[in-house]
Coordinates of C-alpha atoms (C1' of nucleotides) in Angstrom, one line a residue:
Chain A
M1 CA -0.8 -0.3 0.2
S2 CA 1.4 3.4 -0.7
T3 CA 2.0 4.7 1.7
R4 CA -0.5 6.8 2.2
E5 CA -2.5 4.1 3.3
Q6 CA -0.3 3.0 6.2
Y7 CA -0.3 6.1 7.3
A8 CA -4.3 5.5 7.5
H9 CA -3.8 2.9 9.1
A10 CA -0.9 4.3 11.8
T11 CA -3.4 7.2 12.0
P12 CA -6.9 7.7 12.8
S13 CA -7.5 8.9 9.6
F14 CA -8.8 11.8 9.9
R15 CA -11.0 13.0 6.7
R16 CA -11.5 16.7 6.2
Q17 CA -13.1 17.7 8.9
S18 CA -15.4 19.4 6.4
E19 CA -17.5 16.2 6.5
H20 CA -19.4 18.0 8.9
P21 CA -21.2 20.6 7.5
T22 CA -21.7 22.1 10.5
R23 CA -18.6 23.4 11.3
S24 CA -17.3 23.2 8.1
S25 CA -14.7 25.7 6.5
S26 CA -17.4 27.9 7.5
S27 CA -16.3 28.9 9.7
Y28 CA -12.7 30.1 8.8
G29 CA -13.0 30.2 5.4
G30 CA -12.4 33.4 5.3
A31 CA -10.0 33.1 7.5
H32 CA -8.6 36.4 8.3
F33 CA -11.4 38.7 8.2
R34 CA -14.3 36.5 9.2
R35 CA -15.6 35.6 11.8
P36 CA -16.9 32.1 12.4
Q37 CA -19.2 32.1 14.8
V38 CA -17.9 29.8 17.1
S39 CA -15.9 28.7 18.9
N40 CA -14.7 30.8 21.4
S41 CA -17.9 31.9 22.4
P42 CA -19.1 34.6 24.3
S43 CA -20.7 33.5 26.6
S44 CA -23.4 33.8 24.9
S45 CA -23.1 32.2 22.0
A46 CA -20.3 30.3 24.0
V47 CA -23.0 28.1 25.5
V48 CA -24.7 27.8 23.1
S49 CA -22.0 26.6 21.1
Y50 CA -21.5 23.7 23.5
G51 CA -24.1 21.9 23.0
T52 CA -26.3 23.3 21.2
I53 CA -24.1 25.6 18.0
P54 CA -23.5 23.7 15.1
G55 CA -20.7 25.5 14.7
N56 CA -19.1 24.6 17.1
T57 CA -18.2 21.0 18.0
N58 CA -16.0 20.7 18.8
R59 CA -15.9 17.9 20.3
M60 CA -19.4 16.8 19.7
D61 CA -18.2 16.4 16.6
S62 CA -18.8 13.9 14.2
P63 CA -22.0 13.5 14.6
S64 CA -21.7 12.6 11.1
R65 CA -18.9 11.2 9.8
A66 CA -17.6 9.8 12.5
G67 CA -18.3 8.6 15.2
P68 CA -21.0 9.4 17.4
A69 CA -20.5 12.0 19.3
S70 CA -20.6 10.1 22.6
E71 CA -17.7 8.8 21.6
K72 CA -15.2 11.0 22.5
T73 CA -12.0 10.9 21.5
S74 CA -10.2 13.2 23.8
P75 CA -7.4 13.0 26.3
P76 CA -8.8 12.5 29.8
L77 CA -7.2 15.4 31.8
E78 CA -6.1 14.7 36.1
G79 CA -7.5 16.7 38.4
P80 CA -6.8 20.1 38.8
T81 CA -3.1 20.4 40.3
H82 CA -4.0 24.3 42.6
F83 CA -1.2 27.0 43.0
G84 CA -2.0 29.8 45.3
E85 CA -5.6 30.7 47.1
L86 CA -8.3 32.1 45.6
R87 CA -11.5 34.1 47.7
Y88 CA -14.3 36.8 47.5
Q89 CA -13.5 39.7 48.4
D90 CA -16.8 39.8 50.1
T91 CA -16.9 40.5 54.1
A92 CA -17.0 36.4 54.6
K93 CA -13.1 35.8 52.9
T94 CA -15.7 33.7 51.0
A95 CA -12.7 30.6 49.4
C96 CA -13.1 30.5 46.0
H97 CA -13.1 27.4 44.5
A98 CA -11.5 27.5 40.8
T99 CA -11.3 24.6 38.2
I100 CA -10.1 24.5 34.6
N101 CA -11.6 21.9 31.8
G102 CA -10.7 21.1 28.8
S103 CA -10.3 19.2 25.6
I104 CA -8.1 18.2 23.4
D105 CA -8.7 17.5 20.1
K106 CA -7.2 15.2 17.5
F107 CA -5.5 12.3 19.1
F108 CA -6.5 9.0 19.3
I109 CA -5.3 5.9 21.0
A110 CA -2.3 4.1 19.9
D111 CA -1.2 1.0 21.6
D112 CA -3.3 1.9 24.7
R113 CA -1.5 5.2 24.4
W114 CA -3.0 8.5 22.9
T115 CA -0.8 9.9 20.8
C116 CA -1.5 12.2 17.8
Y117 CA 1.2 13.0 14.8
R118 CA 3.5 15.9 15.5
R119 CA 3.1 17.6 12.3
N120 CA -1.0 17.5 12.4
Y121 CA -2.7 20.4 14.3
F122 CA -4.3 19.8 17.3
S123 CA -7.3 22.0 19.0
C124 CA -7.6 22.2 23.1
V125 CA -10.8 24.4 24.3
C126 CA -10.7 25.5 27.3
S127 CA -13.0 26.9 30.1
F128 CA -13.0 27.7 34.1
S129 CA -15.2 28.1 36.5
L130 CA -15.4 29.3 39.8
G131 CA -17.5 28.0 43.1
P132 CA -19.5 29.0 44.6
Y133 CA -20.8 31.3 42.2
F134 CA -21.0 35.3 43.5
P135 CA -21.2 37.7 40.8
G136 CA -19.9 40.9 40.3
T137 CA -18.2 39.6 43.9
P138 CA -14.7 40.9 43.2
V139 CA -11.9 37.7 43.8
E140 CA -8.8 37.5 45.0
V141 CA -5.7 35.4 45.1
K142 CA -2.7 34.8 47.5
P143 CA -0.1 33.4 45.4
A144 CA 1.6 30.1 46.8
G145 CA 4.1 30.8 49.7
G146 CA 3.0 34.4 49.6
Q147 CA 0.9 36.2 52.4
S148 CA -0.7 38.5 51.1
F149 CA -4.2 38.5 48.5
F150 CA -4.0 40.6 45.4
L151 CA -7.0 42.0 43.8
V152 CA -7.5 39.6 40.8
H153 CA -8.6 41.9 37.8
Q154 CA -8.8 38.9 34.5
F155 CA -8.8 35.1 35.2
G156 CA -7.5 33.6 31.5
V157 CA -6.1 30.5 30.4
S158 CA -3.9 29.0 28.6
I159 CA -2.1 25.4 27.2
S160 CA 1.6 24.3 27.8
A161 CA 2.9 20.9 27.7
V162 CA 5.9 19.0 29.2
V163 CA 8.4 15.9 30.0
A164 CA 6.3 13.3 31.8
G165 CA 8.7 12.0 34.7
N166 CA 9.8 15.5 34.8
E167 CA 7.1 17.8 34.0
Q168 CA 10.4 20.6 35.0
Q169 CA 10.9 20.6 31.5
V170 CA 8.8 21.9 29.3
V171 CA 7.8 21.0 25.6
E172 CA 7.0 24.0 23.0
L173 CA 3.9 23.8 21.4
V174 CA 3.2 26.5 18.3
Q175 CA 0.0 27.8 16.9
H176 CA -0.2 28.6 12.9
T177 CA -2.7 30.9 11.8
P178 CA -4.9 28.8 8.2
K179 CA -1.3 30.3 6.3
R180 CA 0.4 27.4 8.1
D181 CA 4.1 27.5 6.9
K182 CA 3.1 31.7 5.5
G183 CA 2.2 33.4 8.1
P184 CA 2.9 33.5 11.3
T185 CA 3.3 31.1 14.3
A186 CA 3.4 31.6 18.0
P187 CA 3.2 29.7 21.2
P188 CA -0.3 29.2 22.8
S189 CA -1.0 32.4 25.4
I190 CA -3.4 33.3 28.3
M191 CA -6.4 34.4 26.4
P192 CA -8.6 36.4 29.0
L193 CA -11.9 34.3 29.7
M194 CA -15.1 34.6 31.8
A195 CA -15.8 31.7 34.2
K196 CA -17.8 30.0 33.1
Q197 CA -21.3 28.4 35.8
D198 CA -19.9 28.9 38.4
V199 CA -18.2 32.3 38.2
I200 CA -17.6 35.0 39.0
N201 CA -15.5 37.4 39.4
L202 CA -15.1 40.3 38.7
G203 CA -17.2 41.5 36.6
Y204 CA -17.0 43.9 33.9
F205 CA -18.7 43.1 31.1
N206 CA -20.4 44.0 28.5
L207 CA -22.7 43.1 26.6
E208 CA -22.5 44.5 24.0
D209 CA -19.6 43.5 23.2
S210 CA -20.4 39.9 22.4
S211 CA -17.7 39.8 19.4
I212 CA -16.3 37.3 18.8
P213 CA -13.1 36.6 17.7
A214 CA -12.8 35.1 14.6
R215 CA -9.7 33.5 14.6
N216 CA -7.7 31.6 16.9
Y217 CA -4.3 33.3 16.6
P218 CA -3.7 36.8 18.2
D219 CA -5.3 39.8 16.1
A220 CA -2.0 40.7 15.5
W221 CA -1.9 38.5 13.2
V222 CA -4.0 39.7 11.5
P223 CA -4.6 43.1 9.1
S224 CA -7.4 45.0 11.2
E225 CA -10.0 44.0 11.2
A226 CA -10.3 42.4 13.5
G227 CA -13.3 41.1 16.4
G228 CA -12.6 41.4 20.0
I229 CA -12.8 39.2 22.3
G230 CA -15.4 39.4 24.3
T231 CA -16.6 37.7 26.6
L232 CA -15.9 34.2 26.2
T233 CA -16.4 31.8 28.7
E234 CA -14.3 29.2 26.4
W235 CA -11.4 29.7 24.7
T236 CA -10.0 26.9 21.6
F237 CA -6.6 27.2 21.0
E238 CA -6.5 25.5 17.7
R239 CA -3.8 24.5 15.2
I240 CA -1.1 24.2 18.0
Q241 CA 1.3 21.2 16.9
F242 CA 4.5 20.0 19.3
K243 CA 7.4 21.1 18.3
Q244 CA 8.7 17.9 19.4
A245 CA 8.0 14.8 18.8
T246 CA 8.0 12.4 21.8
Q247 CA 11.6 9.9 21.6
N248 CA 11.0 6.6 20.8
N249 CA 7.9 6.9 19.2
G250 CA 6.3 3.7 20.0
K251 CA 9.4 2.0 18.2
R252 CA 11.1 0.4 21.3
R253 CA 9.0 0.3 24.4
A254 CA 11.9 1.1 26.2
Q255 CA 11.9 3.9 26.7
Q256 CA 8.6 5.7 25.4
Q257 CA 9.4 9.2 26.6
F258 CA 5.3 11.1 27.0
Y259 CA 4.1 14.7 27.1
H260 CA 1.3 15.8 28.9
L261 CA -0.8 18.6 28.0
L262 CA -1.5 21.5 30.7
V263 CA -4.7 23.1 31.1
E264 CA -3.9 26.4 32.4
L265 CA -5.9 29.1 34.8
W266 CA -4.3 32.6 35.6
V267 CA -5.2 35.8 37.3
N268 CA -4.1 39.0 36.2
I269 CA -3.5 41.3 39.4
S270 CA -2.1 43.8 37.6
P271 CA -4.2 47.2 37.1
S272 CA -2.1 48.4 34.7
N273 CA -2.2 47.5 31.4
N274 CA 1.5 45.0 32.3
P275 CA -0.7 42.0 32.8
D276 CA 0.7 39.8 36.2
W277 CA -0.7 36.6 35.3
H278 CA -0.7 33.7 37.8
K279 CA -0.5 30.6 37.2
V280 CA -3.2 29.3 40.4
V281 CA -4.6 25.7 38.9
H282 CA -3.4 23.1 35.7
R283 CA -4.4 20.0 34.9
K284 CA -2.9 17.5 33.5
S285 CA -3.7 15.3 30.4
A286 CA -3.1 12.3 30.0
Q287 CA 0.4 11.0 28.6
L288 CA 0.6 11.3 25.7
I289 CA 3.3 9.7 22.3
V290 CA 4.1 12.4 19.7
R291 CA 4.3 10.9 16.8
G292 CA 8.0 11.9 14.7
R293 CA 8.1 11.5 11.1
S294 CA 10.1 9.3 10.2
P295 CA 9.0 6.6 8.0
G296 CA 10.1 4.1 10.6
H297 CA 7.8 5.1 12.3
Y298 CA 5.3 4.8 10.8
Q299 CA 6.5 1.3 10.6
T300 CA 7.4 -0.2 12.9
E301 CA 4.1 1.8 14.4
R302 CA 2.5 -0.9 11.8
S303 CA 3.7 -3.9 12.0
H304 CA 3.4 -3.2 15.6
S305 CA 0.3 -3.7 15.7
R306 CA -0.1 -6.1 14.4
D307 CA 2.3 -7.5 15.8
G308 CA 1.5 -7.6 19.3
T309 CA 0.8 -4.9 20.6
R310 CA -2.2 -3.4 19.7
N311 CA -2.9 -2.1 17.1
T312 CA -3.1 1.2 16.4
D313 CA -5.6 2.8 15.3
N314 CA -8.5 2.1 16.4
Q315 CA -9.4 -0.1 19.1
P316 CA -10.8 -0.2 22.0
A317 CA -8.8 -0.5 24.8
I318 CA -8.9 -0.4 28.3
Y319 CA -8.0 2.7 28.1
G320 CA -10.1 3.3 30.6
A321 CA -8.9 4.8 32.9
P322 CA -8.2 8.3 31.9
M323 CA -5.0 9.2 32.8
G324 CA -2.8 7.1 31.5
G325 CA -3.3 3.8 34.2
P326 CA 0.1 2.2 34.8
R327 CA 2.4 4.3 33.7
G328 CA 2.8 6.5 36.1
Y329 CA 3.6 10.2 35.2
G330 CA 5.6 12.4 37.2
G331 CA 3.9 15.2 39.6
A332 CA 4.1 17.9 37.9
Q333 CA 5.1 21.1 39.9
I334 CA 5.3 23.9 37.6
H335 CA 5.4 26.9 40.2
S336 CA 2.9 27.9 41.4
F337 CA 2.3 31.4 41.4
G338 CA 5.4 32.3 39.2
S339 CA 4.9 34.7 36.8
Y340 CA 4.2 32.1 34.1
D341 CA 5.4 31.3 30.9
A342 CA 3.2 31.8 29.0
S343 CA 2.1 34.0 27.1
H344 CA -1.2 34.9 25.6
G345 CA -2.2 34.7 22.4
L346 CA -5.5 34.3 21.3
Y347 CA -7.2 32.4 18.8
D348 CA -10.2 30.9 18.4
P349 CA -12.0 28.6 17.4
N350 CA -13.5 27.1 15.4
Q351 CA -12.4 25.1 13.2
R352 CA -12.3 22.6 12.0
H353 CA -12.2 19.9 13.4
H354 CA -12.0 16.9 12.4
Q355 CA -12.6 14.1 13.8
Q356 CA -11.0 11.1 13.7
Q357 CA -12.9 7.9 13.1
Q358 CA -11.1 5.4 14.0
H359 CA -11.4 6.8 17.5
H360 CA -14.4 6.5 18.3
A361 CA -14.4 2.8 19.2
L362 CA -12.5 3.5 22.5
S363 CA -13.8 6.7 23.3
R364 CA -16.2 5.3 25.3
E365 CA -13.8 3.8 27.8
A366 CA -11.2 6.1 27.5
M367 CA -12.7 9.7 26.7
L368 CA -12.7 12.3 28.8
P369 CA -13.4 13.3 31.8
A370 CA -17.1 14.8 31.7
E371 CA -17.0 17.9 31.8
E372 CA -17.2 19.1 28.2
E373 CA -19.8 17.0 26.9
K374 CA -22.7 19.6 28.4
P375 CA -24.8 21.9 27.3
M376 CA -25.0 25.4 29.0
D377 CA -27.2 27.2 29.4
V378 CA -26.8 30.5 28.1
A379 CA -27.1 33.0 30.0
K380 CA -26.5 36.2 29.6
H381 CA -24.3 38.5 29.9
Y382 CA -24.9 41.4 31.9
T383 CA -23.3 44.2 31.7
Y384 CA -21.5 44.5 35.2
Y385 CA -19.5 46.8 36.3
P386 CA -18.4 46.4 40.1
G387 CA -16.5 48.7 41.2
A388 CA -14.3 46.5 42.1
M389 CA -11.8 46.6 39.4
D390 CA -10.4 49.2 39.5
G391 CA -10.2 51.7 37.3
S392 CA -8.1 49.1 35.5
Y393 CA -9.7 47.9 32.8
Q394 CA -10.6 49.8 30.1
S395 CA -14.0 48.2 29.0
H396 CA -13.9 47.2 25.9
N397 CA -13.2 49.1 23.6
T398 CA -10.4 49.6 22.1
T399 CA -8.3 49.5 24.0
E400 CA -5.8 47.7 23.1
P401 CA -5.0 44.8 25.2
W402 CA -2.8 45.0 27.2
V403 CA 0.8 43.1 26.2
G404 CA 0.6 40.5 27.4
H405 CA 2.4 39.4 30.3
H406 CA 6.0 40.7 31.0
D407 CA 6.8 39.8 33.7
P408 CA 10.2 39.0 34.5
E409 CA 10.2 35.8 34.1
S410 CA 8.6 35.7 32.1
V411 CA 10.3 37.1 30.0
S412 CA 11.6 34.7 27.7
H413 CA 8.4 34.7 26.1
M414 CA 8.5 38.0 25.7
I415 CA 9.2 38.2 22.6
A416 CA 6.0 39.6 22.2
G417 CA 7.3 42.7 20.3
V418 CA 8.5 40.2 17.9
D419 CA 7.4 40.2 14.8
I420 CA 6.7 38.2 12.7
N421 CA 9.6 37.9 10.9
S422 CA 9.8 36.4 7.9
K423 CA 7.0 33.7 6.7
V424 CA 4.8 36.6 8.0
K425 CA 4.8 38.6 6.0
H426 CA 2.4 38.8 3.0
E427 CA -0.6 38.8 4.1
Y428 CA 0.3 40.2 7.5
E429 CA 2.2 42.8 6.9
N430 CA -0.5 44.8 6.3
I431 CA -1.6 43.8 10.3
T432 CA -1.9 46.6 12.1
L433 CA -0.5 45.9 15.3
P434 CA -1.7 48.2 17.9
R435 CA 0.4 50.0 19.4
L436 CA 0.2 48.7 22.9
V437 CA 0.5 46.2 22.6
H438 CA 3.0 43.8 21.3
P439 CA 2.9 42.4 18.2
P440 CA 2.5 39.5 18.2
S441 CA 5.1 37.1 18.3
L442 CA 5.3 34.7 15.5
S443 CA 8.3 33.9 15.7
N444 CA 8.9 31.2 13.0
N445 CA 11.6 31.4 14.8
N446 CA 11.5 30.2 17.0
D447 CA 10.8 30.6 19.6
Q448 CA 11.6 29.3 22.4
N449 CA 11.2 31.6 23.9
R450 CA 8.5 32.7 23.7
P451 CA 6.6 35.8 23.4
C452 CA 4.5 37.1 24.4
R453 CA 2.2 38.5 23.3
T454 CA -0.8 39.4 24.2
F455 CA -4.2 38.9 23.6
Y456 CA -5.2 41.4 21.1
G457 CA -3.7 43.0 19.5
R458 CA -6.0 44.5 17.3
S459 CA -5.8 47.3 15.4
S460 CA -8.4 48.8 16.1
S461 CA -11.0 49.0 15.9
N462 CA -13.4 47.2 15.5
G463 CA -14.2 46.6 18.7
S464 CA -14.1 44.1 19.9
Y465 CA -12.3 43.2 22.8
P466 CA -13.7 43.1 26.0
Q467 CA -11.2 41.1 26.7
L468 CA -10.1 42.8 30.0
L469 CA -12.3 42.2 31.8
S470 CA -13.8 39.3 33.2
P471 CA -16.5 39.4 33.6
T472 CA -19.2 36.8 35.1
S473 CA -20.7 35.2 32.7
V474 CA -22.9 32.3 33.4
N475 CA -23.4 29.5 31.6
M476 CA -23.8 26.0 31.8
S477 CA -23.0 23.9 33.9
L478 CA -21.4 21.6 33.6
Chain B
dT1 C1' 16.9 9.5 12.9
dT2 C1' 13.8 14.1 13.4
dC3 C1' 12.6 18.1 11.4
dG4 C1' 11.8 22.3 8.5
dA5 C1' 10.6 23.2 4.2
dC6 C1' 8.1 23.2 0.4
dA7 C1' 5.3 20.5 -2.4
dC8 C1' 1.1 17.7 -3.3
dA9 C1' -3.1 16.5 -2.4
dT10 C1' -7.6 17.1 -1.1
dA11 C1' -12.7 18.6 0.5
dG12 C1' -16.1 21.6 0.3
dC13 C1' -17.3 26.1 -0.9
dG14 C1' -18.2 29.8 -4.7
Chain C
dC1 C1' -14.3 23.1 -13.9
dC2 C1' -11.5 26.0 -12.2
dG3 C1' -10.4 28.1 -7.9
dC4 C1' -9.6 28.9 -3.5
dT5 C1' -8.6 27.6 1.8
dA6 C1' -7.6 25.3 5.2
dT7 C1' -4.7 20.7 6.3
dG8 C1' -3.0 16.5 5.5
dT9 C1' 0.5 14.1 4.0
dG10 C1' 4.5 13.2 0.9
dT11 C1' 9.8 14.5 -0.4
dC12 C1' 14.1 16.3 0.3
dG13 C1' 17.6 17.5 2.1
dA14 C1' 19.9 19.9 6.4

DNA sequence: TTCGACACATAGCG
DNA sequence: CCGCTATGTGTCGA
């Protein structure tokens, strides 16, 4: 068989997503300019989207084709690891518990392990919720090890990856635009988000802004049009790829390396335009294998599967255990509160998701944590501006976004200003970057440092941008 | 052996 | 049928 076929076997076949009517292309079609509906939805939409909306089916994918929706195929996430302490700023100083939810698309199970190809895109839908739900009540945080509390000005989510068993070792992730090589790339950055359901926060949020970003990548990557991010309650980091494959992908079982994807919740405690993000929660995915491309691998794999081990493709295995079962992963530690490392960026969702067919089968067992599945109801957003917020926020508008995090530590990431170098150009040349913001970094180059970009760099206008605020939102329950 | 870059192939859409 | 977009994948060369 041709290679392709081989691949097929080895890989899940993702057919084009398109198969799915809904998600289809439309979402992206215009890519840069349009706003699709979706995925990262503003709260309201978000809500809908989840369950209902056609637009995004992220996880739901495929009703049509591939499998029943029920089968989801997403590597499960471990329970949340908290860093620091959150509490409401009410008289009782009520403790506030935050959790993050995430669903990772495009991984399939091979040999009982969640696997994906380094060259293929994967996406991760993130959302978080706070409990109890005290809408409008400001939240404050005490960094781990710290003694005082700081007002939380906004929440944000991001994703990162680490080596299993050595969680201090970060695995770089890169995000592309639909232009792929022709466009800029950057590491996933912290995306400001409002809490779902239980939520809270400080709320500011504007209703009007429901604008949703049309893309999953930083506005700066785009010519001016932009949309803003509004009051989103969930965000999909799309077109993400691991920069490196795990060692020994599948070949010898001897030392197979695994990665863990981390879904992180951050809080910004800076009232200024210079965000000061601290990670408060993260959830580690099950062990992941990222296959490289060497032909050998594929072959090995295949044979492998046939041989004794399992089939690569679809098998349902037992993955019942979500997390990885047998092998342990190390414990992750990550610094608690430090500044973070990620940069922020944005991306939007919509897109296509494909379904991997094969996986379905397994999914049942392996599936994810339940979190995601449920629909939520929608709520509306309110606009609210509690006084609490200091004025720091801008509510919306135009302004720009602040920049990414610039923390000292984050420095590394901060490449922010970077530009899009090389590749980016073409279409992106015109992009106007917002002034304040750093331009996204796109590094095609590499990034060894992650840039910090900010969220939207939008250029102007259009409004949107609520980013800043954390609103309250409401929605669903998960 | 793995990866970047380039190029081709395929799907859905118009 | 043609062309475009987005993305999977083949391939070469480093």
